[in-house]
Amino acid sequence: MKNIAVIGAGTMGNGIAHVFAQHNFSVHLIDISQEAIDKGIATITKNLDRLISKEKISEEIKTQTLNNISTFTSIAEGVKSIDLVVEAATENEALKLKIFKQLDEEAPANAILASNTSSISITKIAAATKRPQQVIGMHFMNPVPIMKLVEIIRGYNTSNKVTETIMELSKKLNKVPVEVNDYPGFVANRILMPMLNEAIETLYNGVAGVYEIDTVMKLGMAHPMGPLQLADFIGLDVCLSILNVIYNGFKNPKYAPCPLLVNMVQAGKLGVKSGEGFYDYSENRKAEVVSKQFS
């Protein structure tokens, strides 16, 4: 397995492409937007330069990594003669089903089709193809070049051989793969998202402010980042989407998104990506707590 296609040049996609390319795989980075591809390559270059400044890689490895990446704006062209596709498009079920149906038609018959989805059912994604036994989840963590974990999700029909292949492949990327079964939110987000949602509820109910909630969790629970800051970093829209998947999957009210989260997303306050969430990320503020009442 040497030829890898990555669908989506955004934060997760360019990170996944970076990691495969740095470990000497041939990578096809695919996005319908040339602008997104250019931005993705720029991000990979910046991250490689950061690794050079920390003396973790050489200039030669940077050059080799970038040379291992080819870019495409067509899925049909990008998935020819590949062994594995990793889909890292927007966390939208309809979009993913559409992409996997096309991948099934365009990718070689023996290719494994993986999704980086953080919550959507791998079994449902696989059902959009005629090769469900070759569909699997590879849930990388952000930032991909740094975080060690890869959550490997086997769908109802995923074969043992495909699971074993992807587990071993992940180890070749110097990652730690953990196999989990296909239930809403898997393991990572089934535990993480209710915690973030509860932090938002705590703010919404006026128990404490943004700074206070995050400080309690950082200093009291040794979390490197407070839950509200982490939600901003992930994207409040992404958090809402994942919570809705878990809530709709289990029909359990404990997973229902906090009304404050819903309102903030509707207002376009999505966190870092929009410049404001629970914190203000504008240039002159530098992640200060937003000066307003969250209730």
Short mmCIF file of C-alpha atoms in Angstrom, two decimals:
data_model
loop_
_atom_site.label_atom_id
_atom_site.label_comp_id
_atom_site.label_asym_id
_atom_site.label_seq_id
_atom_site.Cartn_x
_atom_site.Cartn_y
_atom_site.Cartn_z
CA MET A 1 0.00 0.00 0.00
CA LYS A 2 1.86 3.03 -1.29
CA ASN A 3 -0.54 5.31 -3.15
CA ILE A 4 -2.93 7.36 -1.01
CA ALA A 5 -5.67 9.80 -2.00
CA VAL A 6 -6.96 12.37 0.48
CA ILE A 7 -10.31 14.03 -0.21
CA GLY A 8 -10.46 17.58 1.18
CA ALA A 9 -7.60 20.06 1.63
CA GLY A 10 -8.92 21.68 4.81
CA THR A 11 -7.48 21.45 8.31
CA MET A 12 -7.83 17.68 8.64
CA GLY A 13 -7.22 16.83 4.99
CA ASN A 14 -3.96 18.74 4.64
CA GLY A 15 -2.79 17.33 7.97
CA ILE A 16 -3.49 13.76 6.85
CA ALA A 17 -1.78 14.39 3.50
CA HIS A 18 1.21 15.88 5.33
CA VAL A 19 1.63 12.82 7.57
CA PHE A 20 1.38 10.28 4.74
CA ALA A 21 3.74 12.28 2.53
CA GLN A 22 6.29 12.75 5.31
CA HIS A 23 6.35 8.96 5.73
CA ASN A 24 7.17 8.60 2.04
CA PHE A 25 3.76 7.64 0.67
CA SER A 26 2.67 9.02 -2.69
CA VAL A 27 -0.26 11.32 -1.91
CA HIS A 28 -2.99 12.72 -4.15
CA LEU A 29 -4.57 15.71 -2.38
CA ILE A 30 -8.02 16.32 -3.89
CA ASP A 31 -10.37 19.27 -3.46
CA ILE A 32 -12.91 20.85 -5.79
CA SER A 33 -11.44 24.26 -4.91
CA GLN A 34 -7.98 25.19 -6.23
CA GLU A 35 -7.91 27.94 -3.63
CA ALA A 36 -8.41 25.36 -0.86
CA ILE A 37 -5.63 23.21 -2.33
CA ASP A 38 -3.23 26.17 -2.47
CA LYS A 39 -4.08 27.06 1.12
CA GLY A 40 -3.62 23.43 2.17
CA ILE A 41 -0.18 23.18 0.57
CA ALA A 42 0.78 26.49 2.20
CA THR A 43 -0.27 25.09 5.59
CA ILE A 44 1.74 21.91 5.06
CA THR A 45 4.78 24.00 4.08
CA LYS A 46 4.40 26.21 7.17
CA ASN A 47 4.09 23.17 9.43
CA LEU A 48 7.18 21.57 7.88
CA ASP A 49 9.11 24.81 8.43
CA ARG A 50 8.02 24.75 12.08
CA LEU A 51 9.37 21.20 12.41
CA ILE A 52 12.66 22.33 10.86
CA SER A 53 12.94 25.22 13.33
CA LYS A 54 12.48 22.71 16.18
CA GLU A 55 15.18 20.51 14.58
CA LYS A 56 12.76 17.58 14.21
CA ILE A 57 13.20 17.24 10.45
CA SER A 58 15.72 18.41 7.84
CA GLU A 59 15.28 20.60 4.76
CA GLU A 60 15.73 17.42 2.71
CA ILE A 61 12.73 15.79 4.39
CA LYS A 62 10.66 18.92 3.79
CA THR A 63 11.50 18.87 0.08
CA GLN A 64 10.82 15.14 -0.18
CA THR A 65 7.49 15.49 1.65
CA LEU A 66 6.26 18.24 -0.67
CA ASN A 67 7.46 16.28 -3.72
CA ASN A 68 5.37 13.31 -2.55
CA ILE A 69 2.16 15.35 -2.88
CA SER A 70 0.27 15.82 -6.15
CA THR A 71 -2.90 17.88 -6.29
CA PHE A 72 -6.18 17.37 -8.16
CA THR A 73 -9.52 19.15 -8.46
CA SER A 74 -11.22 16.05 -9.83
CA ILE A 75 -12.00 12.96 -7.76
CA ALA A 76 -12.10 10.79 -10.89
CA GLU A 77 -8.57 11.83 -11.86
CA GLY A 78 -7.21 11.81 -8.32
CA VAL A 79 -8.24 8.29 -7.31
CA LYS A 80 -6.89 6.42 -10.31
CA SER A 81 -4.35 3.71 -9.37
CA ILE A 82 -4.56 4.34 -5.62
CA ASP A 83 -4.58 1.79 -2.78
CA LEU A 84 -6.39 3.82 -0.14
CA VAL A 85 -8.67 6.85 -0.09
CA VAL A 86 -9.06 8.88 3.12
CA GLU A 87 -12.09 11.16 2.91
CA ALA A 88 -11.75 14.32 5.03
CA ALA A 89 -14.53 16.50 3.66
CA THR A 90 -16.93 18.61 5.72
CA GLU A 91 -18.79 16.71 8.48
CA ASN A 92 -21.98 16.48 6.46
CA GLU A 93 -23.70 13.13 6.03
CA ALA A 94 -25.29 13.80 2.63
CA LEU A 95 -21.98 15.06 1.22
CA LYS A 96 -20.06 12.05 2.51
CA LEU A 97 -22.58 9.59 1.09
CA LYS A 98 -22.32 11.34 -2.29
CA ILE A 99 -18.51 11.23 -2.21
CA PHE A 100 -18.39 7.54 -1.27
CA LYS A 101 -20.78 6.62 -4.02
CA GLN A 102 -18.46 8.35 -6.49
CA LEU A 103 -15.36 6.81 -4.92
CA ASP A 104 -16.91 3.37 -5.30
CA GLU A 105 -17.39 4.04 -9.01
CA GLU A 106 -14.01 5.67 -9.68
CA ALA A 107 -11.45 4.03 -7.37
CA PRO A 108 -9.79 0.69 -8.20
CA ALA A 109 -11.83 -2.35 -7.12
CA ASN A 110 -9.25 -3.42 -4.54
CA ALA A 111 -8.88 0.04 -2.96
CA ILE A 112 -9.84 0.60 0.68
CA LEU A 113 -12.18 3.54 1.27
CA ALA A 114 -11.71 5.27 4.64
CA SER A 115 -13.49 8.22 6.22
CA ASN A 116 -12.07 10.66 8.74
CA THR A 117 -15.60 11.31 10.03
CA SER A 118 -15.73 12.14 13.72
CA SER A 119 -19.25 10.84 14.32
CA ILE A 120 -21.18 9.69 11.22
CA SER A 121 -21.91 5.97 10.95
CA ILE A 122 -19.31 4.04 8.95
CA THR A 123 -21.94 1.36 8.32
CA LYS A 124 -24.22 3.95 6.71
CA ILE A 125 -21.36 5.41 4.65
CA ALA A 126 -20.37 1.89 3.52
CA ALA A 127 -23.95 1.20 2.42
CA ALA A 128 -23.52 3.87 -0.28
CA THR A 129 -20.95 1.59 -1.92
CA LYS A 130 -20.85 -1.91 -3.42
CA ARG A 131 -17.79 -2.74 -1.32
CA PRO A 132 -18.91 -2.27 2.32
CA GLN A 133 -16.31 -4.80 3.49
CA GLN A 134 -13.61 -2.36 2.27
CA VAL A 135 -14.97 0.73 4.03
CA ILE A 136 -13.54 1.79 7.40
CA GLY A 137 -13.14 4.83 9.63
CA MET A 138 -9.75 6.50 10.22
CA HIS A 139 -10.51 9.29 12.69
CA PHE A 140 -7.31 11.34 13.02
CA MET A 141 -7.00 13.92 15.79
CA ASN A 142 -6.24 17.62 15.23
CA PRO A 143 -3.48 18.73 14.69
CA VAL A 144 -2.79 15.59 12.68
CA PRO A 145 1.03 15.91 12.43
CA ILE A 146 1.28 16.14 16.24
CA MET A 147 -1.48 13.97 17.74
CA LYS A 148 -0.68 10.27 18.07
CA LEU A 149 -4.16 8.75 18.16
CA VAL A 150 -6.05 7.35 15.20
CA GLU A 151 -9.48 5.98 16.08
CA ILE A 152 -10.09 3.02 13.74
CA ILE A 153 -13.82 2.41 13.31
CA ARG A 154 -14.98 -0.82 11.75
CA GLY A 155 -18.44 -0.77 10.25
CA TYR A 156 -20.87 -3.67 10.49
CA ASN A 157 -19.46 -5.20 7.28
CA THR A 158 -15.80 -4.11 7.50
CA SER A 159 -13.60 -7.17 6.99
CA ASN A 160 -10.97 -8.35 9.45
CA LYS A 161 -8.34 -8.11 6.72
CA VAL A 162 -9.13 -4.44 6.00
CA THR A 163 -9.15 -3.61 9.72
CA GLU A 164 -5.78 -5.31 10.25
CA THR A 165 -4.34 -3.55 7.17
CA ILE A 166 -5.39 -0.09 8.39
CA MET A 167 -4.19 -0.79 11.95
CA GLU A 168 -0.73 -1.70 10.62
CA LEU A 169 -0.71 1.22 8.19
CA SER A 170 -1.44 3.65 11.03
CA LYS A 171 1.56 2.32 12.95
CA LYS A 172 3.75 3.03 9.90
CA LEU A 173 2.68 6.68 10.27
CA ASN A 174 4.04 6.59 13.83
CA LYS A 175 0.48 6.78 15.15
CA VAL A 176 -1.26 4.73 17.83
CA PRO A 177 -4.36 3.09 16.30
CA VAL A 178 -7.24 2.11 18.59
CA GLU A 179 -9.99 -0.11 17.19
CA VAL A 180 -13.59 0.76 18.13
CA ASN A 181 -17.03 -0.31 16.95
CA ASP A 182 -19.46 1.77 14.94
CA TYR A 183 -21.83 3.55 17.33
CA PRO A 184 -22.74 7.27 17.38
CA GLY A 185 -19.73 9.39 18.33
CA PHE A 186 -17.50 6.29 18.49
CA VAL A 187 -15.37 6.66 21.66
CA ALA A 188 -13.56 10.00 21.37
CA ASN A 189 -16.54 12.22 20.67
CA ARG A 190 -19.08 10.20 22.64
CA ILE A 191 -17.06 11.15 25.73
CA LEU A 192 -15.64 14.53 24.67
CA MET A 193 -18.71 16.23 23.21
CA PRO A 194 -21.02 15.73 26.23
CA MET A 195 -18.24 17.21 28.38
CA LEU A 196 -17.97 20.28 26.15
CA ASN A 197 -21.75 20.54 26.04
CA GLU A 198 -21.92 20.37 29.85
CA ALA A 199 -19.34 23.17 30.09
CA ILE A 200 -21.55 25.26 27.78
CA GLU A 201 -24.60 24.38 29.94
CA THR A 202 -22.66 25.46 33.03
CA LEU A 203 -21.98 28.82 31.38
CA TYR A 204 -25.57 29.08 30.11
CA ASN A 205 -26.93 28.45 33.62
CA GLY A 206 -24.75 31.19 35.09
CA VAL A 207 -22.74 28.91 37.38
CA ALA A 208 -19.48 30.57 36.32
CA GLY A 209 -17.91 32.57 33.50
CA VAL A 210 -15.83 31.46 30.52
CA TYR A 211 -12.46 32.12 32.15
CA GLU A 212 -13.52 30.48 35.41
CA ILE A 213 -14.87 27.30 33.78
CA ASP A 214 -11.80 26.85 31.64
CA THR A 215 -9.43 27.58 34.53
CA VAL A 216 -11.13 24.99 36.77
CA MET A 217 -10.69 22.31 34.11
CA LYS A 218 -7.12 23.27 33.24
CA LEU A 219 -5.80 23.56 36.78
CA GLY A 220 -8.13 21.12 38.52
CA MET A 221 -8.26 18.35 35.92
CA ALA A 222 -4.89 18.97 34.19
CA HIS A 223 -6.53 19.58 30.80
CA PRO A 224 -4.13 21.42 28.47
CA MET A 225 -7.01 23.53 27.15
CA GLY A 226 -10.29 24.49 28.81
CA PRO A 227 -13.48 22.97 27.33
CA LEU A 228 -14.87 26.27 26.04
CA GLN A 229 -11.57 27.19 24.38
CA LEU A 230 -11.38 23.67 22.95
CA ALA A 231 -14.91 23.99 21.55
CA ASP A 232 -13.84 27.23 19.86
CA PHE A 233 -10.78 25.47 18.44
CA ILE A 234 -12.82 22.54 17.08
CA GLY A 235 -15.52 24.87 15.72
CA LEU A 236 -18.87 25.35 17.44
CA ASP A 237 -20.67 24.29 14.25
CA VAL A 238 -18.72 21.03 14.23
CA CYS A 239 -19.51 20.46 17.93
CA LEU A 240 -23.21 21.05 17.22
CA SER A 241 -23.18 18.70 14.25
CA ILE A 242 -21.53 15.89 16.25
CA LEU A 243 -23.88 16.34 19.20
CA ASN A 244 -26.86 16.15 16.85
CA VAL A 245 -25.53 12.89 15.37
CA ILE A 246 -25.10 11.39 18.84
CA TYR A 247 -28.47 12.69 20.06
CA ASN A 248 -30.31 11.45 16.98
CA GLY A 249 -28.50 8.12 17.22
CA PHE A 250 -29.39 7.37 20.83
CA LYS A 251 -32.51 9.56 21.34
CA ASN A 252 -31.17 10.24 24.83
CA PRO A 253 -31.76 13.80 26.15
CA LYS A 254 -28.37 13.86 27.86
CA TYR A 255 -26.83 14.36 24.41
CA ALA A 256 -29.14 17.24 23.39
CA PRO A 257 -27.11 20.35 22.40
CA CYS A 258 -27.28 23.28 24.81
CA PRO A 259 -29.54 26.12 23.52
CA LEU A 260 -26.61 28.52 23.89
CA LEU A 261 -24.53 26.43 21.49
CA VAL A 262 -27.40 26.36 19.00
CA ASN A 263 -27.86 30.13 19.21
CA MET A 264 -24.15 30.88 18.80
CA VAL A 265 -23.93 28.73 15.67
CA GLN A 266 -27.03 30.36 14.22
CA ALA A 267 -25.44 33.77 14.93
CA GLY A 268 -22.28 32.76 13.08
CA LYS A 269 -20.11 32.74 16.22
CA LEU A 270 -18.22 29.56 15.42
CA GLY A 271 -14.99 30.04 17.37
CA VAL A 272 -11.52 30.46 15.90
CA LYS A 273 -12.67 30.00 12.28
CA SER A 274 -15.09 32.95 12.47
CA GLY A 275 -12.95 35.11 14.76
CA GLU A 276 -15.31 34.88 17.72
CA GLY A 277 -16.87 32.21 19.92
CA PHE A 278 -16.51 32.09 23.66
CA TYR A 279 -13.30 34.04 23.06
CA ASP A 280 -12.51 36.95 20.72
CA TYR A 281 -9.83 35.93 18.21
CA SER A 282 -9.56 39.27 16.38
CA GLU A 283 -6.02 40.53 15.91
CA ASN A 284 -6.18 43.17 18.64
CA ARG A 285 -7.84 40.83 21.17
CA LYS A 286 -5.71 37.67 20.94
CA ALA A 287 -8.19 35.19 22.43
CA GLU A 288 -9.69 37.36 25.15
CA VAL A 289 -12.98 36.29 26.72
CA VAL A 290 -15.88 37.85 24.83
CA SER A 291 -17.26 40.64 27.00
CA LYS A 292 -20.94 39.67 27.04
CA GLN A 293 -23.36 37.60 29.10
CA PHE A 294 -23.78 34.07 27.79
CA SER A 295 -27.32 33.22 28.80
#
